[in-house]
mmCIF file of C-alpha atoms and ligand atoms in Angstrom:
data_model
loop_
_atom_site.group_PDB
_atom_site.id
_atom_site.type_symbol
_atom_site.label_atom_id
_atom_site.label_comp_id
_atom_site.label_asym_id
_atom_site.label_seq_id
_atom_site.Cartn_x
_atom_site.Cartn_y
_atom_site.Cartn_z
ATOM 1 C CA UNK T 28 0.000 0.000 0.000
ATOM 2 C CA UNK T 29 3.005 2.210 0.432
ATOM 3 C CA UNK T 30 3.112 4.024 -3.197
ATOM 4 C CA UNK T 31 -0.896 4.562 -2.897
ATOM 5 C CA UNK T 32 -1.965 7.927 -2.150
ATOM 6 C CA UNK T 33 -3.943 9.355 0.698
ATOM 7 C CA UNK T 34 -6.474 11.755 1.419
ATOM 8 C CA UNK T 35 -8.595 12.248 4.376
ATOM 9 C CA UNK T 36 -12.464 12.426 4.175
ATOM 10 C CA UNK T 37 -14.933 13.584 6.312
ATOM 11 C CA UNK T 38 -16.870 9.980 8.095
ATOM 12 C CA UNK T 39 -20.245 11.829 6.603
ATOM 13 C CA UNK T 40 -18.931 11.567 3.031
ATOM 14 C CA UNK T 41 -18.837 7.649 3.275
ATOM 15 C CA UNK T 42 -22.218 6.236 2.107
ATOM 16 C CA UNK T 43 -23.339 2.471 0.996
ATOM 17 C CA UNK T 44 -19.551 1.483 0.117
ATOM 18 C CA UNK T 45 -19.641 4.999 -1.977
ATOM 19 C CA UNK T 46 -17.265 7.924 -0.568
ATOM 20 C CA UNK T 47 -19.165 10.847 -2.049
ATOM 21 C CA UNK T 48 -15.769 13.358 -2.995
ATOM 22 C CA UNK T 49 -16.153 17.309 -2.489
ATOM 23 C CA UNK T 50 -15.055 19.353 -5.391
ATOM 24 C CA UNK T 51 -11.668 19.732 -3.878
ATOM 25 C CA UNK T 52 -10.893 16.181 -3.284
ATOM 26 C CA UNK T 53 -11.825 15.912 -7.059
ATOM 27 C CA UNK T 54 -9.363 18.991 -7.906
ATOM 28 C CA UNK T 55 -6.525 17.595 -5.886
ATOM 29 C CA UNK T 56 -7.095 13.695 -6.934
ATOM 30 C CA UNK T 57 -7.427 14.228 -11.104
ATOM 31 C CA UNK T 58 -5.526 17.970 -11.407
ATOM 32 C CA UNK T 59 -2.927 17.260 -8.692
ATOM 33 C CA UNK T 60 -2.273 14.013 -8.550
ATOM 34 C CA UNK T 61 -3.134 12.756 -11.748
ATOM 35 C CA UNK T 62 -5.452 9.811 -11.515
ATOM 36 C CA UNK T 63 -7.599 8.780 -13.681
ATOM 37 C CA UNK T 64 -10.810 6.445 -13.744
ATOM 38 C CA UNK T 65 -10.273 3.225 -11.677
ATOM 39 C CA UNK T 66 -7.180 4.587 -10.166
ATOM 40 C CA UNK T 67 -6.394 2.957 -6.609
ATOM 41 C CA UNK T 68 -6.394 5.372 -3.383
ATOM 42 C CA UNK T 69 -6.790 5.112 0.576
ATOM 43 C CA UNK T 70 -9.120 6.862 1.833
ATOM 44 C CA UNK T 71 -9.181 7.565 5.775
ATOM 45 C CA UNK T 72 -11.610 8.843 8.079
ATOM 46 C CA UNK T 73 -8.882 10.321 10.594
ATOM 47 C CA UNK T 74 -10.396 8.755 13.337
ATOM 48 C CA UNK T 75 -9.134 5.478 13.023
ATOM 49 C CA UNK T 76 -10.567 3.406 9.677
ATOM 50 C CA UNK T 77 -8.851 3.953 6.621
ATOM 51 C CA UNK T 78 -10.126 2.072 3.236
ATOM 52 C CA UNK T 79 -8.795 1.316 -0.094
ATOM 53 C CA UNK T 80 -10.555 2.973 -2.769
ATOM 54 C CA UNK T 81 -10.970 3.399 -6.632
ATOM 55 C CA UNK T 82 -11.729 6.569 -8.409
ATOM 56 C CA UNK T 83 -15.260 6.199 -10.221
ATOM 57 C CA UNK T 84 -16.338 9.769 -11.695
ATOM 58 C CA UNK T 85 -17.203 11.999 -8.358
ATOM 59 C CA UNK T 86 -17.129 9.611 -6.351
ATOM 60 C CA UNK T 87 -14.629 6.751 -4.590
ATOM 61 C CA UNK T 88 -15.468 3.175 -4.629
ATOM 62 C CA UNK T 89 -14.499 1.240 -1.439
ATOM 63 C CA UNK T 90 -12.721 -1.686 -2.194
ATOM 64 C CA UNK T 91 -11.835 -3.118 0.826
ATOM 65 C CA UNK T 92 -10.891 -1.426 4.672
ATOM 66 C CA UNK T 93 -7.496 -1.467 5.449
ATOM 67 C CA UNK T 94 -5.416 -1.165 8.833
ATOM 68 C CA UNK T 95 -3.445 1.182 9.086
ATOM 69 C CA UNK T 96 -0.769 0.774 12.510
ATOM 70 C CA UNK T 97 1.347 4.039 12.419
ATOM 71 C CA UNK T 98 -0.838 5.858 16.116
ATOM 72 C CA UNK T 99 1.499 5.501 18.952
ATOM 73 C CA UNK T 100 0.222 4.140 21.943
ATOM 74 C CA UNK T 101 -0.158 6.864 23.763
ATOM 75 C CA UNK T 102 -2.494 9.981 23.637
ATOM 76 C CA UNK T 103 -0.346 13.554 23.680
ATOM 77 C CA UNK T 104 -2.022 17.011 23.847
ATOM 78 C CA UNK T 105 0.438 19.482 23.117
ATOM 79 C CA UNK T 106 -0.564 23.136 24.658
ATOM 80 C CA UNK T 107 1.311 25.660 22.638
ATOM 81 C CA UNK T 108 1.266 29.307 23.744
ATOM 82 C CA UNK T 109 0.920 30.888 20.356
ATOM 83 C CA UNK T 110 4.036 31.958 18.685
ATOM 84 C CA UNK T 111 4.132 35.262 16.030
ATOM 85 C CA UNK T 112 3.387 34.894 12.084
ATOM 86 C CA UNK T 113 2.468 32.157 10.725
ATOM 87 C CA UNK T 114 5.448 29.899 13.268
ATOM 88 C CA UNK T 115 2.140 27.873 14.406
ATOM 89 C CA UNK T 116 1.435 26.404 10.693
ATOM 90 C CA UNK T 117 4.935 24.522 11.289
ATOM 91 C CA UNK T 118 3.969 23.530 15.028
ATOM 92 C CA UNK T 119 0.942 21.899 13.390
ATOM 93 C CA UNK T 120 2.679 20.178 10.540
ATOM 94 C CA UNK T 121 5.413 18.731 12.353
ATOM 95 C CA UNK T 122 3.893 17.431 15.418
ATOM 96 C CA UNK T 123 1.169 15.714 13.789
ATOM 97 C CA UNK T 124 3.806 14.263 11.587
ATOM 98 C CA UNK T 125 5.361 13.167 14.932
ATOM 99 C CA UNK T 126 1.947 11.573 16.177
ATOM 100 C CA UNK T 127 0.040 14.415 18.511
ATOM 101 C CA UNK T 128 -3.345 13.623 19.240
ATOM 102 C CA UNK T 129 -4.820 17.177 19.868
ATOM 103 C CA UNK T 130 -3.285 20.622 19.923
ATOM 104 C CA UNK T 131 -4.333 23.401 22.022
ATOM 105 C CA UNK T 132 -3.097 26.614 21.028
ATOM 106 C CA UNK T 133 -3.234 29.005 24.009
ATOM 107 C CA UNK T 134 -3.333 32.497 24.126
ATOM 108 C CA UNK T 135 -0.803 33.467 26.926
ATOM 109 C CA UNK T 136 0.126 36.783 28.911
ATOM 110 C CA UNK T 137 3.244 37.294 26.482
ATOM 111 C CA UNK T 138 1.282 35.924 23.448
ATOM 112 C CA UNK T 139 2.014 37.568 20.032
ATOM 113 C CA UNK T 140 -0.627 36.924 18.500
ATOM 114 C CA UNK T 141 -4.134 37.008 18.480
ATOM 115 C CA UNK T 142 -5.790 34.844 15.765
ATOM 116 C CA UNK T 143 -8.034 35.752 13.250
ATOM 117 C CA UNK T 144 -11.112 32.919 12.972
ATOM 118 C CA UNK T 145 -10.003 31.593 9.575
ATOM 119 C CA UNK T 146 -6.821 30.615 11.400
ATOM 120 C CA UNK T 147 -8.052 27.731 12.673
ATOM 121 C CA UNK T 148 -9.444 26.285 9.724
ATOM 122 C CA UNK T 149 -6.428 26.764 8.282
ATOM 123 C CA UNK T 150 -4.621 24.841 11.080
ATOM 124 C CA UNK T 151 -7.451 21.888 10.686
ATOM 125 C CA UNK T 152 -6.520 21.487 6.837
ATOM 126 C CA UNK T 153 -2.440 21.631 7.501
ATOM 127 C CA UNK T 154 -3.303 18.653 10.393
ATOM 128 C CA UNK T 155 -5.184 16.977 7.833
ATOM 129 C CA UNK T 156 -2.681 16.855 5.009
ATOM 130 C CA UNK T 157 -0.154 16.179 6.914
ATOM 131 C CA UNK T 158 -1.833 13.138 8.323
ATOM 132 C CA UNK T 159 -2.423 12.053 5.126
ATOM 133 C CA UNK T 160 1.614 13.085 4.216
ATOM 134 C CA UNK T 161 2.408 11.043 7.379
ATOM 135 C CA UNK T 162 0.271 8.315 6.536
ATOM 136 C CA UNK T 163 -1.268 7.890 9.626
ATOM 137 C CA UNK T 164 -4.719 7.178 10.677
ATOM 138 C CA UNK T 165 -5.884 9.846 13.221
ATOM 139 C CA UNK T 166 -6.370 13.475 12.549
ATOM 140 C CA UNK T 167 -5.553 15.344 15.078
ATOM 141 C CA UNK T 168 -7.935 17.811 16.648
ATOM 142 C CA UNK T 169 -7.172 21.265 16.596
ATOM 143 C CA UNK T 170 -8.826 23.153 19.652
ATOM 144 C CA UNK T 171 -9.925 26.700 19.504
ATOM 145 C CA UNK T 172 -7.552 29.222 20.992
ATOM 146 C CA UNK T 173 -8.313 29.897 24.169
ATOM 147 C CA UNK T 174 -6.493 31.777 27.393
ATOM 148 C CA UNK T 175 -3.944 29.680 28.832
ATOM 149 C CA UNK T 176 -5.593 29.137 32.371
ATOM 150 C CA UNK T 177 -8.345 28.217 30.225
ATOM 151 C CA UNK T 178 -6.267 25.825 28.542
ATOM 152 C CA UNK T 179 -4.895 24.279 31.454
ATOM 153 C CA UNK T 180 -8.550 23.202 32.845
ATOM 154 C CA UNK T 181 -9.785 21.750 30.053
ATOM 155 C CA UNK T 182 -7.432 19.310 28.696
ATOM 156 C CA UNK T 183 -7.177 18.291 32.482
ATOM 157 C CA UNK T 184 -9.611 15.426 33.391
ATOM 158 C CA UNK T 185 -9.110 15.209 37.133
ATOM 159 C CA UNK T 186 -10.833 12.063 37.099
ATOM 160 C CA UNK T 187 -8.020 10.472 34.759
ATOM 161 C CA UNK T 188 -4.953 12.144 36.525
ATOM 162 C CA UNK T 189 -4.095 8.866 37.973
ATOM 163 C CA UNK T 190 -3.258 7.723 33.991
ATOM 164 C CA UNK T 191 -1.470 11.111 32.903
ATOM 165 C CA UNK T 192 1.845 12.920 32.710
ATOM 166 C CA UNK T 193 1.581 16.925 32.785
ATOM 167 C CA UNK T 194 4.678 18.617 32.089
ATOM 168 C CA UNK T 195 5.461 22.625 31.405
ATOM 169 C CA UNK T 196 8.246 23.328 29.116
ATOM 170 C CA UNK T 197 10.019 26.118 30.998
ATOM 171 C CA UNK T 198 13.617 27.543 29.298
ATOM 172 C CA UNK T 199 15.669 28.807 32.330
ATOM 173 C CA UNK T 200 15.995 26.968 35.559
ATOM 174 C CA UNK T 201 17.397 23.425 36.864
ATOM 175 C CA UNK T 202 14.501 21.676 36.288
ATOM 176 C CA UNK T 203 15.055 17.871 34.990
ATOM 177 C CA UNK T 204 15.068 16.975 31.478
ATOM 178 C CA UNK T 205 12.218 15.678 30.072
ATOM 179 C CA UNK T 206 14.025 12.383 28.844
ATOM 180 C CA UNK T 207 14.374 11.697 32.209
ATOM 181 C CA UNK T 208 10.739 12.308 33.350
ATOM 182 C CA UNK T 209 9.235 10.385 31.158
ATOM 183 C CA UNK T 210 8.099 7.178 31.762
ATOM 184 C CA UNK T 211 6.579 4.793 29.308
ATOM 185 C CA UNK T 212 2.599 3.315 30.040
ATOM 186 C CA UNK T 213 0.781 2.497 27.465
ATOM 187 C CA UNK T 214 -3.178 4.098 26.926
ATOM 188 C CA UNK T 215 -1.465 6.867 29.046
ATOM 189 C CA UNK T 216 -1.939 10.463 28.244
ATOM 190 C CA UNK T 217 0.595 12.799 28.110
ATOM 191 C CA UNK T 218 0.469 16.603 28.241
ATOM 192 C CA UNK T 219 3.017 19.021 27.423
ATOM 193 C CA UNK T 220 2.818 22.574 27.371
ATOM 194 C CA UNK T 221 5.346 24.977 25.358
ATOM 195 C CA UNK T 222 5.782 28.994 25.647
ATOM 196 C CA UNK T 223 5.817 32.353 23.531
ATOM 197 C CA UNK T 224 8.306 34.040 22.279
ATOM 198 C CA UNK T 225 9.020 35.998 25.567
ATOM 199 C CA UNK T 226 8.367 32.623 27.847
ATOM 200 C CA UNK T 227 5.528 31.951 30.378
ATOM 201 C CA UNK T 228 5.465 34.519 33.220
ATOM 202 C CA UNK T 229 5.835 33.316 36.669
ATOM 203 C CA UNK T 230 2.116 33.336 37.456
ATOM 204 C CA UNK T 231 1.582 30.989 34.643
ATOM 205 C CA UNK T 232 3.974 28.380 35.594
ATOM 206 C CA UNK T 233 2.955 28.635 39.161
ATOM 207 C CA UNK T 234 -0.929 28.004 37.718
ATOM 208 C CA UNK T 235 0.279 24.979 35.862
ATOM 209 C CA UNK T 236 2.349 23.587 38.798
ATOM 210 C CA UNK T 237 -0.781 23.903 40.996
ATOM 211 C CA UNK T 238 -2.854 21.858 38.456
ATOM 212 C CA UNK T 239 -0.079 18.745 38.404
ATOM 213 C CA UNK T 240 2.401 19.839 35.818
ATOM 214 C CA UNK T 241 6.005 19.148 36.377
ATOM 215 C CA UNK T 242 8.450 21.850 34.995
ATOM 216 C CA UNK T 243 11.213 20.243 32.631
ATOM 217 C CA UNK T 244 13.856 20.986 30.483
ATOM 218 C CA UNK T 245 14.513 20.575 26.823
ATOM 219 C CA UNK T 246 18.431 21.359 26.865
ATOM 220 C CA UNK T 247 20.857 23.739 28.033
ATOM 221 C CA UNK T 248 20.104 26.020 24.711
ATOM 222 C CA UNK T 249 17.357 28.289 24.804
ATOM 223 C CA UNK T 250 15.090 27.148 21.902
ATOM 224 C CA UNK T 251 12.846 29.241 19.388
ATOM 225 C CA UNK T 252 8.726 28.779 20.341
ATOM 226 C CA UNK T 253 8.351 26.718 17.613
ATOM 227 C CA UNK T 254 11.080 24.158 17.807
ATOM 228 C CA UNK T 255 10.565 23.184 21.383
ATOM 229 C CA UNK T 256 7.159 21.378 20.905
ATOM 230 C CA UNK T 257 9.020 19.683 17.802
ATOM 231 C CA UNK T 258 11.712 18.665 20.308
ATOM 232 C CA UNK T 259 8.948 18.023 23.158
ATOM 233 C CA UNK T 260 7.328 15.220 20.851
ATOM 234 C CA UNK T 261 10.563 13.898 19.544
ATOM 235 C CA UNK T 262 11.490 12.912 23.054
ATOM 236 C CA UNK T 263 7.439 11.491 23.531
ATOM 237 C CA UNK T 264 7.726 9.853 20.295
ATOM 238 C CA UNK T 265 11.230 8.068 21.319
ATOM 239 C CA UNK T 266 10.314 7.149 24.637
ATOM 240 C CA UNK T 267 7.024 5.711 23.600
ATOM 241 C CA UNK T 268 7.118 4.049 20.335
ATOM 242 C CA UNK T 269 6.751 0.609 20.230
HETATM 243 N N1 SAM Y 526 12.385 34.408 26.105
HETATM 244 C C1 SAM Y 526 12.546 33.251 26.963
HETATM 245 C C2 SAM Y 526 13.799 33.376 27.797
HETATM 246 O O1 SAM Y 526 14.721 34.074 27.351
HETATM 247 O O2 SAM Y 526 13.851 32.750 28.832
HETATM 248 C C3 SAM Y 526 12.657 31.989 26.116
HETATM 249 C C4 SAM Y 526 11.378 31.545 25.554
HETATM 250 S S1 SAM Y 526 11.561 30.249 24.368
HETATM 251 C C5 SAM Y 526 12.024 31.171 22.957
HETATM 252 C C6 SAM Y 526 9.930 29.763 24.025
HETATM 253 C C7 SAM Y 526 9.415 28.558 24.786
HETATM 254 O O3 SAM Y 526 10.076 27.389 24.340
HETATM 255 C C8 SAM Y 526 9.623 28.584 26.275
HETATM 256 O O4 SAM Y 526 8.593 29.255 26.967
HETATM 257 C C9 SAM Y 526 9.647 27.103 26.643
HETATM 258 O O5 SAM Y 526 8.350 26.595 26.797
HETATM 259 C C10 SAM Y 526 10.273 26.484 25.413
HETATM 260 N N2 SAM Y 526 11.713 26.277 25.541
HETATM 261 C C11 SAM Y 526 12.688 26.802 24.755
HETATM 262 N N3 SAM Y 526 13.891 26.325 25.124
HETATM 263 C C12 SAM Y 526 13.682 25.488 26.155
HETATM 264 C C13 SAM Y 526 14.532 24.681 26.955
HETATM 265 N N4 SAM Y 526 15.832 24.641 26.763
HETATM 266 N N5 SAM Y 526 13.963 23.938 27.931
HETATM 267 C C14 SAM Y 526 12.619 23.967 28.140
HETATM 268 N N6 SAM Y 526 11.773 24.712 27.414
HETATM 269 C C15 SAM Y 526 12.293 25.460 26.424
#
């Protein structure tokens, strides 16, 4: 299946064996990618089911499910304080390419920017292709931005605390490494929270701490806001792939 290409679909547009394709998936399968009539694809829901399919005039014809084993077994939300430009398109990219579940992009006290509401679709189609670049079988889900304290309390379940790891990515400070913290379970959830720019304030990493996250390190260098999560879910992805 490796040389077949991908493209995610929405679980309504699957109907009677028939995946019923939007004008864009018809643009970007014929115009972009060049297939033609009967031409093999996979098709996946990104939440888990993933099917190969053949190209019949607007529509797909499923052919057969597939399984598709590239989801780590772990779930990670990654709270991301929102860095300047367009540095948050790259955050999304990469970590789902690196196997994030959901993102939360938080709006903190020394947050750059303040995003405008086609952002976020924006970030929900970059997840989306590169899930499909990645070729794995989960989409992941892009909150909406919300306030960091806001942030904090709702990707914490206190029920499931028992079954998670919290950790706040802080840059100065002898705080342990996160290799070091990290401890394998699997069906555990993992949380991990990166700064702006100009790094959390005190009050925020005091707010965190008082919630169950552990401050840790990513290295003696002080790294951009949009490399550390990419460095934060390289050292998940090491530690927990199986
Ligand atoms: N302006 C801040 C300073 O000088 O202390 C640095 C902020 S850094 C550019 C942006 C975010 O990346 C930080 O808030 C932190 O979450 C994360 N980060 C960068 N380097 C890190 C490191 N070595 N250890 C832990 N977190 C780091």
């Amino acid at each position: 299946m490796s040389q077949l290409q991908r493209i995610a679909i929405a679980p309504s547009q699957l109907q009677q064996q028939q995946i019923l394709l939007s004008k864009e998936q018809q643009h970007y399968l014929v115009r972009v990618l060049r297939l033609h009539e009967g031409d093999r694809f996979i098709a996946m829901d990104g939440k888990g089911k993933s099917w190969l399919v053949q190209l019949a005039g607007e529509q797909a014809q499923v052919l057969e499910p597939i399984s598709v084993e590239t989801e780590l077994p772990v779930t990670i939300t990654l709270i991301v304080a929102l860095p300047k430009g367009n540095g948050f398109d790259e955050v999304v990219r990469c970590c789902t390419e690196l196997g994030v579940t959901s993102i939360a992009p938080v709006l903190s006290d020394r947050a750059l920017l303040h995003p405008s509401p086609q952002k976020l679709e924006r970030w929900r189609r970059i997840a989306a292709e590169a899930a499909e670049q990645s070729e794995r079988s989960f989409v992941p889900t892009i909150l909406e931005p919300v306030t960091f304290n806001t942030g904090l309390s709702s990707v914490i379940d206190p029920l499931s605390l028992a079954n998670s790891q919290q950790y706040i990515c802080v840059a100065r400070g002898e705080f342990p490494h996160l290799r070091d913290c990290l401890h394998y379970k699997e069906q555990e959830t993992i949380v991990i929270a990166t700064g702006p720019e100009g790094g959390w304030t005190k009050q925020e990493i005091e707010n965190a701490i008082a919630v169950g996250f552990q401050p840790v390190s990513l290295g003696r260098r002080i790294l951009r806001a949009v490399t550390a999560p990419v460095v934060a879910l390289s050292l998940i992805t090491a530690a927990c792939e199986v």
